[in-house]
CSV table of C-alpha atoms in Angstrom, one decimal:
chain,number,residue,atom,x,y,z
I,555,MET,CA,41.7,-32.5,16.6
I,556,LEU,CA,39.5,-32.2,19.9
I,557,ALA,CA,38.3,-29.0,18.8
I,558,HIS,CA,36.7,-29.9,15.8
I,559,SER,CA,35.4,-32.8,17.1
I,560,VAL,CA,33.1,-30.2,19.9
I,561,THR,CA,29.7,-29.4,19.0
I,562,THR,CA,29.9,-25.5,20.1
I,563,THR,CA,27.7,-22.8,19.5
I,564,THR,CA,27.1,-19.4,18.3
I,565,PRO,CA,23.5,-16.8,19.5
I,566,ALA,CA,22.9,-16.5,15.7
I,567,VAL,CA,19.2,-18.2,16.5
I,568,ARG,CA,18.3,-15.3,19.0
I,569,MET,CA,17.5,-13.3,16.3
I,570,LEU,CA,14.4,-16.2,15.7
I,571,ARG,CA,11.9,-14.8,18.2
I,572,GLY,CA,8.1,-13.9,17.6
I,573,VAL,CA,5.7,-13.9,14.9
I,574,TRP,CA,9.0,-13.8,12.0
I,575,SER,CA,11.0,-16.6,14.2
I,576,ARG,CA,8.2,-18.9,13.4
I,577,LEU,CA,7.7,-17.9,10.0
I,578,ALA,CA,11.3,-18.9,9.3
I,579,MET,CA,11.5,-21.7,11.2
I,580,ALA,CA,8.5,-23.0,9.4
I,581,VAL,CA,9.7,-22.3,5.8
I,582,PHE,CA,13.0,-23.9,7.1
I,583,VAL,CA,11.2,-27.0,8.0
I,584,VAL,CA,8.6,-27.2,5.0
I,585,VAL,CA,11.4,-27.0,2.7
I,586,ALA,CA,13.7,-29.6,4.3
I,587,VAL,CA,10.6,-32.2,4.5
I,588,VAL,CA,8.9,-31.4,1.0
I,589,VAL,CA,11.9,-31.2,-1.0
I,590,SER,CA,13.4,-34.4,0.6
I,591,MET,CA,10.0,-36.4,0.8
I,592,ALA,CA,10.9,-34.8,-3.4
I,593,VAL,CA,-6.1,-37.3,-20.8
I,594,ALA,CA,-6.0,-41.2,-20.5
I,595,PRO,CA,-7.1,-43.2,-23.7
I,596,THR,CA,-10.3,-45.7,-23.0
I,597,SER,CA,-8.8,-48.5,-25.3
I,598,ALA,CA,-9.0,-51.9,-24.2
I,599,PRO,CA,-7.3,-53.0,-20.7
I,600,ALA,CA,-3.9,-54.0,-20.5
I,601,ARG,CA,-2.8,-57.5,-21.3
I,602,ALA,CA,-3.2,-59.9,-18.8
I,603,GLN,CA,0.1,-62.0,-18.1
I,604,THR,CA,-0.2,-66.0,-17.6
I,605,SER,CA,3.5,-66.9,-17.0
I,606,GLY,CA,5.5,-65.7,-13.6
I,607,THR,CA,7.8,-63.1,-14.8
I,608,ILE,CA,5.8,-59.4,-14.5
I,609,HIS,CA,6.7,-57.2,-17.8
I,610,GLY,CA,6.0,-53.6,-18.2
I,611,PHE,CA,7.5,-51.2,-15.1
I,612,ALA,CA,7.0,-50.4,-11.7
I,613,ASP,CA,7.0,-46.8,-9.7
I,614,THR,CA,9.1,-47.7,-6.7
I,615,HIS,CA,8.2,-44.4,-4.8
I,616,THR,CA,5.1,-42.5,-4.6
I,617,HIS,CA,2.9,-40.4,-2.4
I,618,LEU,CA,-0.9,-40.8,-3.5
I,619,GLY,CA,-1.5,-39.8,-0.6
I,620,ALA,CA,0.4,-37.2,0.5
I,621,SER,CA,-3.2,-34.6,1.1
I,622,GLN,CA,-4.2,-36.7,3.9
I,623,ALA,CA,-1.0,-35.7,5.9
I,624,PHE,CA,1.1,-33.5,8.0
I,625,GLY,CA,-2.5,-32.0,9.2
I,626,GLY,CA,-3.7,-31.9,5.3
I,627,ALA,CA,-3.4,-27.8,4.9
I,628,LEU,CA,0.3,-28.3,3.1
I,629,ARG,CA,-0.8,-30.0,0.0
I,630,CYS,CA,-3.6,-28.7,-2.9
I,631,GLY,CA,-5.6,-31.1,-4.7
I,632,GLU,CA,-6.3,-34.2,-4.2
I,633,PRO,CA,-5.5,-38.0,-6.8
I,634,PHE,CA,-9.1,-38.3,-6.7
I,635,ALA,CA,-12.9,-37.1,-4.7
I,636,PRO,CA,-16.0,-37.9,-4.6
I,637,GLY,CA,-17.1,-34.8,-6.8
I,638,GLY,CA,-14.7,-35.6,-9.5
I,639,LEU,CA,-11.8,-33.7,-11.0
I,640,ALA,CA,-13.4,-30.3,-10.1
I,641,GLU,CA,-13.5,-31.0,-6.7
I,642,ALA,CA,-10.2,-32.3,-6.6
I,643,MET,CA,-7.9,-30.0,-8.3
I,644,ALA,CA,-9.7,-27.1,-7.4
I,645,ASP,CA,-7.3,-24.2,-6.4
I,646,CYS,CA,-6.7,-23.6,-2.8
I,647,ASN,CA,-6.5,-19.6,-1.5
I,648,THR,CA,-3.4,-20.5,0.8
I,649,HIS,CA,-1.8,-21.6,-2.3
I,650,SER,CA,-2.0,-19.1,-4.4
I,651,GLY,CA,-1.7,-15.1,-5.1
I,652,ALA,CA,0.2,-14.4,-2.1
I,653,GLY,CA,-0.6,-16.9,0.4
I,654,HIS,CA,1.9,-18.9,2.0
I,655,PHE,CA,1.9,-21.9,0.6
I,656,ALA,CA,2.3,-19.5,-3.0
I,657,LEU,CA,5.9,-18.2,-1.4
I,658,LEU,CA,7.0,-21.5,-0.7
I,659,GLU,CA,6.1,-22.8,-3.8
I,660,SER,CA,8.1,-20.2,-5.4
I,661,ILE,CA,10.8,-21.2,-3.4
I,662,LEU,CA,10.8,-25.0,-3.7
I,663,GLY,CA,10.3,-24.8,-7.7
I,664,GLY,CA,11.0,-21.3,-8.9
I,665,THR,CA,7.0,-20.6,-10.0
I,666,ASP,CA,6.2,-16.8,-10.4
I,667,LEU,CA,4.5,-14.9,-7.7
I,668,PRO,CA,2.0,-14.1,-7.5
I,669,GLY,CA,1.2,-17.7,-7.6
I,670,GLY,CA,-1.6,-18.5,-10.0
I,671,THR,CA,-4.6,-20.1,-9.2
I,672,GLN,CA,-5.6,-22.5,-12.6
I,673,GLY,CA,-5.9,-26.1,-11.8
I,674,PHE,CA,-9.5,-27.1,-13.2
I,675,PRO,CA,-10.7,-26.1,-15.7
I,676,THR,CA,-7.6,-24.8,-17.5
I,677,PHE,CA,-4.8,-26.3,-16.0
I,678,VAL,CA,-2.6,-23.6,-17.1
I,679,ASP,CA,-0.7,-23.1,-13.4
I,680,TRP,CA,-1.7,-26.8,-12.1
I,681,PRO,CA,-0.4,-29.7,-12.4
I,682,SER,CA,3.0,-29.0,-13.3
I,683,HIS,CA,6.7,-30.7,-12.8
I,684,ASP,CA,7.7,-27.8,-10.9
I,685,SER,CA,5.0,-27.6,-8.1
I,686,GLN,CA,6.1,-29.9,-4.8
I,687,LEU,CA,2.7,-28.6,-3.1
I,688,HIS,CA,0.1,-29.4,-5.5
I,689,GLU,CA,-1.4,-32.6,-6.4
I,690,GLN,CA,0.5,-34.2,-9.7
I,691,ALA,CA,-1.0,-37.6,-9.4
I,692,TYR,CA,-4.5,-37.5,-10.2
I,693,TYR,CA,-6.1,-40.7,-10.8
I,694,THR,CA,-7.0,-40.8,-14.6
I,695,GLY,CA,-3.1,-39.6,-14.9
I,696,ILE,CA,-2.0,-43.0,-13.2
I,697,GLU,CA,-4.2,-44.9,-15.4
I,698,ARG,CA,-2.9,-43.6,-18.8
I,699,ALA,CA,0.5,-45.0,-16.9
I,700,TRP,CA,-1.5,-48.2,-16.1
I,701,GLN,CA,-2.0,-48.6,-19.9
I,702,SER,CA,1.3,-47.7,-20.7
I,703,GLY,CA,2.2,-50.7,-19.3
I,704,LEU,CA,2.8,-49.7,-15.1
I,705,ARG,CA,2.5,-52.7,-13.7
I,706,VAL,CA,3.5,-52.3,-10.1
I,707,LEU,CA,3.1,-48.9,-7.8
I,708,ASN,CA,4.8,-48.6,-4.1
I,709,ASN,CA,3.3,-45.9,-2.7
I,710,TYR,CA,5.1,-44.6,1.5
I,711,LEU,CA,2.7,-43.3,3.8
I,712,VAL,CA,4.1,-39.9,4.9
I,713,GLY,CA,3.5,-38.3,8.4
I,714,ASN,CA,6.2,-35.7,10.1
I,715,ARG,CA,4.5,-34.2,13.2
I,716,VAL,CA,6.9,-31.4,13.5
I,717,LEU,CA,5.8,-29.9,10.5
I,718,CYS,CA,1.9,-30.3,10.8
I,719,GLU,CA,2.6,-28.2,14.5
I,720,THR,CA,5.4,-25.7,12.9
I,721,LEU,CA,2.5,-24.7,10.1
I,722,ALA,CA,-0.3,-24.6,12.9
I,723,GLY,CA,2.1,-22.5,15.0
I,724,ILE,CA,2.2,-19.7,11.7
I,725,GLY,CA,-1.6,-19.5,11.7
I,726,VAL,CA,-2.1,-22.6,9.3
I,727,PRO,CA,-4.2,-24.3,11.4
I,728,PRO,CA,-4.4,-28.7,10.6
I,729,ARG,CA,-7.9,-29.9,9.3
I,730,TYR,CA,-7.0,-33.2,10.5
I,731,SER,CA,-5.2,-34.7,13.5
I,732,CYS,CA,-1.0,-34.4,13.6
I,733,ASN,CA,-0.3,-37.1,14.6
I,734,GLU,CA,2.1,-39.4,12.6
I,735,MET,CA,-0.2,-42.6,13.4
I,736,ASP,CA,-3.2,-41.0,12.8
I,737,GLN,CA,-1.9,-39.4,9.1
I,738,LEU,CA,-1.0,-42.5,8.2
I,739,ARG,CA,-4.0,-44.2,9.2
I,740,ARG,CA,-5.9,-41.8,6.7
I,741,GLN,CA,-3.9,-41.9,3.9
I,742,VAL,CA,-4.6,-45.6,4.1
I,743,ASP,CA,-8.5,-45.0,4.2
I,744,HIS,CA,-7.9,-42.8,1.3
I,745,LEU,CA,-6.2,-45.0,-0.6
I,746,ASN,CA,-8.9,-47.5,-0.1
I,747,ARG,CA,-11.8,-45.0,-0.4
I,748,MET,CA,-9.4,-44.0,-4.1
I,749,GLU,CA,-9.9,-48.1,-5.2
I,750,ALA,CA,-13.6,-48.4,-4.2
I,751,HIS,CA,-14.2,-45.5,-6.5
I,752,ILE,CA,-11.8,-47.0,-9.7
I,753,ASP,CA,-14.1,-50.6,-8.3
I,754,ALA,CA,-17.6,-47.9,-9.6
I,755,GLU,CA,-16.2,-47.1,-12.9
I,756,HIS,CA,-15.7,-50.4,-14.1
I,757,GLY,CA,-18.8,-52.9,-12.6
I,758,GLY,CA,-18.3,-52.9,-8.9
I,759,PRO,CA,-16.1,-54.5,-6.3
I,760,GLY,CA,-12.5,-55.3,-7.6
I,761,GLN,CA,-13.4,-55.0,-11.2
I,762,GLY,CA,-11.1,-51.8,-11.3
I,763,TRP,CA,-7.4,-51.4,-13.0
I,764,PHE,CA,-6.2,-50.3,-9.3
I,765,ARG,CA,-5.6,-53.2,-6.8
I,766,ILE,CA,-3.5,-52.6,-3.5
I,767,ALA,CA,-2.3,-55.6,-3.0
I,768,ARG,CA,-0.9,-56.9,0.3
I,769,SER,CA,1.4,-59.8,-0.3
I,770,PRO,CA,3.8,-60.7,-3.0
I,771,GLN,CA,1.7,-63.0,-3.9
I,772,GLU,CA,-1.2,-60.6,-4.7
I,773,VAL,CA,1.2,-58.6,-6.3
I,774,ARG,CA,1.6,-61.3,-9.0
I,775,GLU,CA,-2.3,-62.2,-8.8
I,776,ILE,CA,-2.5,-59.0,-9.7
I,777,ALA,CA,0.0,-58.3,-12.4
I,778,ALA,CA,-1.4,-61.6,-14.1
I,779,GLN,CA,-4.5,-60.0,-14.8
I,780,GLY,CA,-3.1,-57.0,-16.2
I,781,LYS,CA,-4.2,-54.7,-13.5
I,782,LEU,CA,-2.2,-52.4,-11.1
I,783,ALA,CA,-0.5,-53.6,-8.2
I,784,VAL,CA,-0.2,-51.4,-6.0
I,785,THR,CA,2.0,-51.9,-2.5
I,786,LEU,CA,2.4,-49.6,1.2
I,787,GLY,CA,5.3,-48.6,2.4
I,788,VAL,CA,5.4,-46.1,5.9
I,789,GLU,CA,7.9,-43.3,5.4
I,790,THR,CA,7.7,-41.5,8.7
I,791,SER,CA,9.7,-39.8,11.7
I,792,GLU,CA,7.5,-40.7,15.1
I,793,PRO,CA,6.3,-45.0,13.5
I,794,PHE,CA,4.5,-46.2,16.5
I,795,ASP,CA,4.5,-42.8,18.1
I,796,CYS,CA,8.0,-43.2,18.6
I,797,ARG,CA,9.2,-40.0,19.8
I,798,GLN,CA,11.8,-39.2,22.2
I,799,ILE,CA,12.6,-36.3,24.5
I,800,ASN,CA,15.3,-35.2,25.8
I,801,ASP,CA,17.0,-38.9,24.9
I,802,VAL,CA,13.8,-40.4,26.9
I,803,PRO,CA,11.8,-41.9,24.3
I,804,GLN,CA,7.9,-42.0,24.1
I,805,CYS,CA,6.6,-45.4,23.6
I,806,SER,CA,7.3,-49.5,24.2
I,807,ARG,CA,7.5,-52.1,23.2
I,808,GLU,CA,3.9,-53.0,23.8
I,809,ASP,CA,3.6,-49.5,21.2
I,810,ILE,CA,5.5,-51.2,18.9
I,811,ASP,CA,3.9,-54.6,18.8
I,812,ARG,CA,0.4,-52.7,18.0
I,813,GLY,CA,1.6,-50.5,15.3
I,814,LEU,CA,3.3,-53.4,13.8
I,815,GLU,CA,0.3,-55.6,13.7
I,816,GLU,CA,-1.1,-52.5,12.5
I,817,PHE,CA,1.1,-52.2,9.8
I,818,ALA,CA,0.7,-56.0,9.0
I,819,SER,CA,-2.7,-55.3,8.6
I,820,TRP,CA,-2.8,-52.8,5.6
I,821,GLY,CA,-0.7,-54.5,4.1
I,822,VAL,CA,2.9,-52.9,4.4
I,823,SER,CA,5.7,-54.4,2.7
I,824,THR,CA,8.4,-51.7,3.2
I,825,VAL,CA,8.9,-49.6,5.8
I,826,PHE,CA,12.2,-46.5,7.1
I,827,PRO,CA,12.6,-46.9,11.0
I,828,VAL,CA,14.3,-43.3,11.1
I,829,HIS,CA,13.2,-40.9,8.9
I,830,LYS,CA,14.4,-37.1,9.2
I,831,PHE,CA,15.0,-36.8,12.7
I,832,ASP,CA,16.4,-38.4,15.3
I,833,ASN,CA,13.6,-40.5,16.9
I,834,ALA,CA,13.5,-43.7,19.6
I,835,LEU,CA,14.4,-46.0,17.4
I,836,GLY,CA,17.6,-44.6,16.3
I,837,GLY,CA,19.7,-41.7,15.0
I,838,ALA,CA,19.0,-40.6,11.8
I,839,ARG,CA,21.1,-39.7,8.6
I,840,MET,CA,21.6,-35.7,8.7
I,841,ASP,CA,20.3,-34.2,6.0
I,842,GLU,CA,23.2,-32.0,4.1
I,843,GLU,CA,23.8,-28.1,2.9
I,844,LEU,CA,20.4,-25.6,3.5
I,845,ALA,CA,17.9,-28.2,4.0
I,846,GLY,CA,20.5,-30.1,6.8
I,847,LEU,CA,20.2,-26.5,8.7
I,848,ALA,CA,16.1,-27.0,8.1
I,849,VAL,CA,16.0,-30.5,9.5
I,850,ASN,CA,18.3,-30.2,12.6
I,851,VAL,CA,16.2,-26.9,14.0
I,852,GLY,CA,13.1,-29.5,13.4
I,853,ASN,CA,15.1,-32.3,15.6
I,854,LYS,CA,15.0,-29.7,18.0
I,855,LEU,CA,11.4,-28.8,17.6
I,856,GLY,CA,11.2,-32.8,17.7
I,857,THR,CA,13.5,-33.9,20.2
I,858,GLN,CA,14.6,-31.3,22.5
I,859,ARG,CA,18.2,-32.1,21.3
I,860,PHE,CA,20.5,-30.3,17.9
I,861,TRP,CA,21.9,-33.5,16.1
I,862,GLU,CA,25.5,-34.8,17.8
I,863,THR,CA,28.3,-36.2,16.4
I,864,GLU,CA,31.3,-37.6,16.4
I,865,PRO,CA,33.9,-37.9,14.7
I,866,CYS,CA,33.4,-41.0,11.9
I,867,GLU,CA,36.1,-44.1,11.5
I,868,GLY,CA,36.8,-44.9,8.2
I,869,ALA,CA,35.2,-43.8,4.9
I,870,ALA,CA,31.7,-44.1,5.7
I,871,SER,CA,30.1,-41.0,6.8
I,872,ASP,CA,26.6,-38.7,7.4
I,873,HIS,CA,26.5,-35.3,5.9
I,874,ALA,CA,28.8,-32.5,6.6
I,875,GLN,CA,26.3,-30.0,7.9
I,876,PRO,CA,26.8,-26.2,6.7
I,877,ILE,CA,27.4,-24.5,9.4
I,878,ALA,CA,30.9,-26.0,9.7
I,879,SER,CA,34.0,-25.3,12.0
I,880,THR,CA,36.3,-22.1,10.6
I,881,PRO,CA,38.5,-19.9,12.9
I,882,VAL,CA,35.5,-17.5,12.8
I,883,ALA,CA,33.3,-19.8,14.1
I,884,ASP,CA,35.2,-21.2,16.4
I,885,GLY,CA,36.3,-17.6,17.5
I,886,LEU,CA,32.5,-16.9,17.9
I,887,ALA,CA,31.9,-20.1,19.9
I,888,ALA,CA,34.9,-19.4,22.4
I,889,ALA,CA,33.1,-15.7,22.3
I,890,THR,CA,29.7,-17.1,23.4
I,891,SER,CA,30.5,-20.2,25.5
I,892,GLY,CA,28.4,-19.6,28.5
I,893,ALA,CA,25.1,-19.3,26.4
I,894,PRO,CA,22.3,-21.1,27.4
I,895,ASP,CA,21.9,-24.2,26.0
I,896,GLY,CA,19.5,-25.0,22.8
I,897,ALA,CA,19.7,-20.9,22.5
I,898,ALA,CA,21.9,-21.4,19.5
I,899,LEU,CA,22.7,-23.1,16.5
I,900,PRO,CA,25.2,-25.8,17.0
I,901,ILE,CA,28.7,-25.7,14.6
I,902,TYR,CA,29.9,-28.9,13.2
I,903,PRO,CA,33.4,-29.9,12.9
I,904,GLY,CA,34.7,-29.9,8.6
I,905,GLU,CA,35.8,-33.4,9.2
I,906,PRO,CA,33.5,-36.2,8.1
I,907,ILE,CA,30.8,-36.9,10.7
I,908,CYS,CA,28.7,-39.0,11.7
I,909,ASN,CA,26.0,-38.8,14.1
I,910,VAL,CA,26.4,-40.1,17.7
I,911,ARG,CA,22.9,-42.3,17.9
I,912,GLY,CA,22.8,-45.4,16.9
I,913,LEU,CA,20.3,-48.0,16.7
I,914,THR,CA,18.3,-48.4,20.5
I,915,GLU,CA,17.3,-51.7,22.3
I,916,LEU,CA,13.9,-50.5,21.2
I,917,GLY,CA,14.8,-50.0,17.4
I,918,GLU,CA,16.0,-53.5,17.7
I,919,TYR,CA,12.8,-54.8,19.2
I,920,ALA,CA,11.4,-53.3,16.1
I,921,VAL,CA,13.4,-54.5,13.6
I,922,ASN,CA,13.5,-58.1,14.4
I,923,GLY,CA,9.7,-57.0,14.7
I,924,MET,CA,10.3,-56.1,11.3
I,925,MET,CA,12.0,-59.2,10.4
I,926,ASP,CA,9.1,-61.7,11.8
I,927,ARG,CA,6.6,-60.5,9.4
I,928,GLY,CA,9.2,-60.6,6.1
I,929,MET,CA,8.8,-56.6,5.9
I,930,LEU,CA,11.7,-54.8,3.9
I,931,ILE,CA,13.4,-52.4,6.0
I,932,ASN,CA,14.9,-49.1,4.6
I,933,ILE,CA,18.2,-47.7,5.8
I,934,ASP,CA,18.2,-44.8,3.5
I,935,HIS,CA,17.8,-42.5,6.0
I,936,MET,CA,20.0,-44.0,9.4
I,937,SER,CA,22.5,-42.6,10.5
I,938,VAL,CA,25.5,-44.7,9.7
I,939,ASN,CA,25.5,-45.9,13.5
I,940,THR,CA,22.0,-46.6,12.8
I,941,ALA,CA,22.5,-48.3,9.3
I,942,GLY,CA,25.3,-51.1,10.4
I,943,ARG,CA,23.6,-52.2,13.6
I,944,VAL,CA,20.1,-53.0,11.5
I,945,LEU,CA,22.5,-55.0,8.8
I,946,ASP,CA,24.6,-56.7,11.4
I,947,ILE,CA,21.4,-58.4,12.7
I,948,ALA,CA,20.1,-59.0,9.5
I,949,THR,CA,23.1,-61.0,8.9
I,950,GLU,CA,23.0,-62.5,12.0
I,951,ARG,CA,19.6,-63.8,11.5
I,952,GLY,CA,20.1,-64.9,8.1
I,953,TYR,CA,17.7,-62.4,7.3
I,954,PRO,CA,16.9,-62.6,3.4
I,955,GLY,CA,14.7,-59.7,2.9
I,956,SER,CA,15.8,-57.0,0.5
I,957,TRP,CA,17.3,-53.6,1.4
I,958,TRP,CA,16.1,-50.9,-0.9
I,959,THR,CA,18.4,-47.0,-1.3
I,960,THR,CA,16.9,-44.4,-3.6
I,961,ARG,CA,19.9,-41.7,-3.2
I,962,GLY,CA,22.8,-43.8,-3.2
I,963,ARG,CA,23.2,-43.1,0.6
I,964,THR,CA,24.2,-47.2,1.4
I,965,ARG,CA,27.5,-47.2,-1.1
I,966,ALA,CA,28.7,-44.5,1.7
I,967,CYS,CA,28.0,-46.8,4.7
I,968,CYS,CA,28.0,-49.9,3.9
I,969,GLY,CA,30.4,-50.5,0.5
I,970,GLY,CA,27.9,-51.1,-2.1
I,971,CYS,CA,24.9,-51.2,-3.8
I,972,THR,CA,22.1,-50.9,-6.0
I,973,SER,CA,19.9,-47.9,-6.6
I,974,TRP,CA,17.1,-49.7,-6.9
I,975,ALA,CA,16.7,-53.2,-4.8
I,976,GLY,CA,19.7,-55.7,-3.9
I,977,SER,CA,20.0,-58.7,-1.5
I,978,TRP,CA,22.5,-57.3,1.9
I,979,ALA,CA,25.6,-59.9,2.8
I,980,ARG,CA,28.3,-59.4,4.1
I,981,SER,CA,31.4,-58.7,2.0
I,982,PRO,CA,33.9,-62.2,2.1
I,983,THR,CA,36.7,-59.1,1.5
I,984,ARG,CA,36.0,-56.6,4.3
I,985,PRO,CA,35.5,-58.2,8.2
I,986,THR,CA,33.9,-56.2,10.7
I,987,ARG,CA,35.3,-55.0,13.4
I,988,PRO,CA,34.4,-54.0,16.5
I,989,ARG,CA,35.2,-50.2,18.0
I,990,THR,CA,34.8,-48.1,20.5
I,991,SER,CA,33.6,-44.9,19.6
I,992,THR,CA,33.6,-41.7,21.8
I,993,ARG,CA,30.5,-39.5,22.4
I,994,VAL,CA,30.4,-35.2,22.9
I,995,SER,CA,28.3,-33.6,24.7
I,996,SER,CA,27.0,-30.3,23.5
I,997,THR,CA,26.7,-28.8,26.5
I,998,SER,CA,29.8,-29.8,28.6
I,999,GLY,CA,31.7,-30.8,25.5
I,1000,VAL,CA,32.8,-33.8,28.0
I,1001,ARG,CA,33.9,-36.7,25.7
I,1002,THR,CA,32.9,-40.1,27.1
I,1003,PRO,CA,33.7,-43.7,26.0
I,1004,ARG,CA,30.6,-45.7,24.5
I,1005,PRO,CA,30.6,-49.5,23.0
I,1006,SER,CA,29.8,-49.1,19.4
I,1007,VAL,CA,28.6,-52.0,16.9
I,1008,GLY,CA,30.5,-52.9,13.9
I,1009,ARG,CA,30.6,-52.5,10.4
I,1010,SER,CA,28.5,-54.6,7.3
I,1011,VAL,CA,30.0,-53.7,4.6
I,1012,VAL,CA,27.5,-55.1,1.9
I,1013,THR,CA,28.0,-55.9,-2.0
I,1014,ALA,CA,24.6,-55.9,-4.7
I,1015,SER,CA,23.0,-59.1,-5.9
I,1016,ALA,CA,21.0,-59.3,-8.7
I,1017,PRO,CA,18.5,-62.1,-9.9
I,1018,THR,CA,19.8,-63.9,-13.1
I,1019,SER,CA,18.2,-67.4,-14.7
I,1020,THR,CA,21.0,-69.7,-12.4
I,1021,GLY,CA,20.1,-67.5,-9.4
I,1022,TRP,CA,21.8,-64.6,-7.5
I,1023,ARG,CA,24.7,-62.6,-9.3
I,1024,ARG,CA,27.0,-60.5,-7.0
I,1025,TRP,CA,28.7,-57.5,-8.2
I,1026,PRO,CA,32.0,-56.2,-6.2
I,1027,ASN,CA,31.9,-52.7,-4.3
I,1028,ARG,CA,29.6,-50.6,-7.0
I,1029,ASP,CA,26.3,-50.1,-8.8
I,1030,PRO,CA,25.7,-52.8,-11.2
I,1031,PRO,CA,24.1,-51.8,-14.6
I,1032,ARG,CA,21.1,-50.2,-14.5
I,1033,PRO,CA,18.0,-50.5,-17.4
I,1034,PRO,CA,18.1,-47.4,-19.0
I,1035,THR,CA,15.0,-44.5,-17.9
I,1036,ARG,CA,12.9,-42.5,-20.2
I,1037,TRP,CA,11.0,-39.7,-18.4
I,1038,SER,CA,8.7,-37.3,-20.3
I,1039,THR,CA,8.5,-33.5,-18.1
I,1040,ARG,CA,5.8,-32.7,-20.5
I,1041,SER,CA,2.5,-31.8,-17.9
I,1042,LEU,CA,-0.8,-34.0,-19.1
I,1043,PRO,CA,-4.2,-32.2,-18.2
I,1044,PRO,CA,-5.8,-35.1,-16.9
I,1045,VAL,CA,-9.1,-36.5,-18.2
I,1046,VAL,CA,-12.1,-34.5,-16.8
I,1047,ARG,CA,-14.3,-37.8,-14.9
């Protein structure tokens, strides 16, 4: 029904004012971003490998540089420090007792209040498996994993300007710049210094087991030496400073070119063009449940707009929102229809909904630039409309790159994929069709037709001895995974 496709509003947000409003908003945004961005032996080094096959296991999604992101105040602890363990794993006042982040830790992981103070030297309270805001990846723990068979570690550089500025608004001043490109640069520098630190412990430059790989060939060479190949990806909300304000892009093609060249100089292999919030490149896949409400507030802070939605065509959809259309909500919306734009939280239809925003012209330029440089494009946080167009471009170009997903997201969007890695192509059984969709204004409710791209339906592939084997639209067999939830104290070094 038409009424179910129009985003309406309630005056619920009017009470979010003053200090408590900023605190509540910060809690929302922090919880959403942090949740979604969810004694080493001294024996002989791991066995070197001489064949083209890498034997061991890979950790495909880590954030070793997160302590340098978000202004540097969100996370307590670092994966290494020049002063050793006592400096890297020292307690932070803001994360213990009744500090800002001790409260958040309790919300995120169910930890006790007041927050414990013991990292180094007893490790009674952290690192811990249920801690989201304390460092858990001290480098000697990674060394233990390497000696147990870890051969490839994919590290995502992260950033979020809105989160950084929101923390500053509630009295947690950033130690570093909130600009997202600056946040990425700090993390690259931190990882380079971490590599040099480990080298110094093992005899000098190039001698350590932790090696940053800047090409597929380097990954093979490092693994052949029995060392750990660390690859880099980018997972940030405003890559290339491509923020948008009221649908006006804040970046240019020249900014994208400079940013891609900088990424290439770092050795970046994987990029999230869109993450959490709509940006000048495309629309985001909306988070669900309470996280959806929180991230939507962040989207409003960053872009001056809440998410706008439309009915979906077909089975593909973005996440439903917690404030959905009901008789009560619709009645409140009708009673408050004269509220100023942006003064109330939006109500969304209960039916399957899609973010109206797809891949923009700047987004197409960026995606083509990534393909020109051989980068993997992660579509995990893209809206259905954005991801569909990205896959169309890949098909049109015959781009052979792998497409990653970590949350089963592309099964809903594209018809089937692996949950680890795959090669994307059109399915011969589901043709792409052009369509016209309707965009609904959150202010006037006027429905105007707009052109939309066709849908790409993909299947998953996996390497075999004779080439690539293709599965139908379902997950392929997956190797068993063993995890330990036991926390072990890192080696004092």
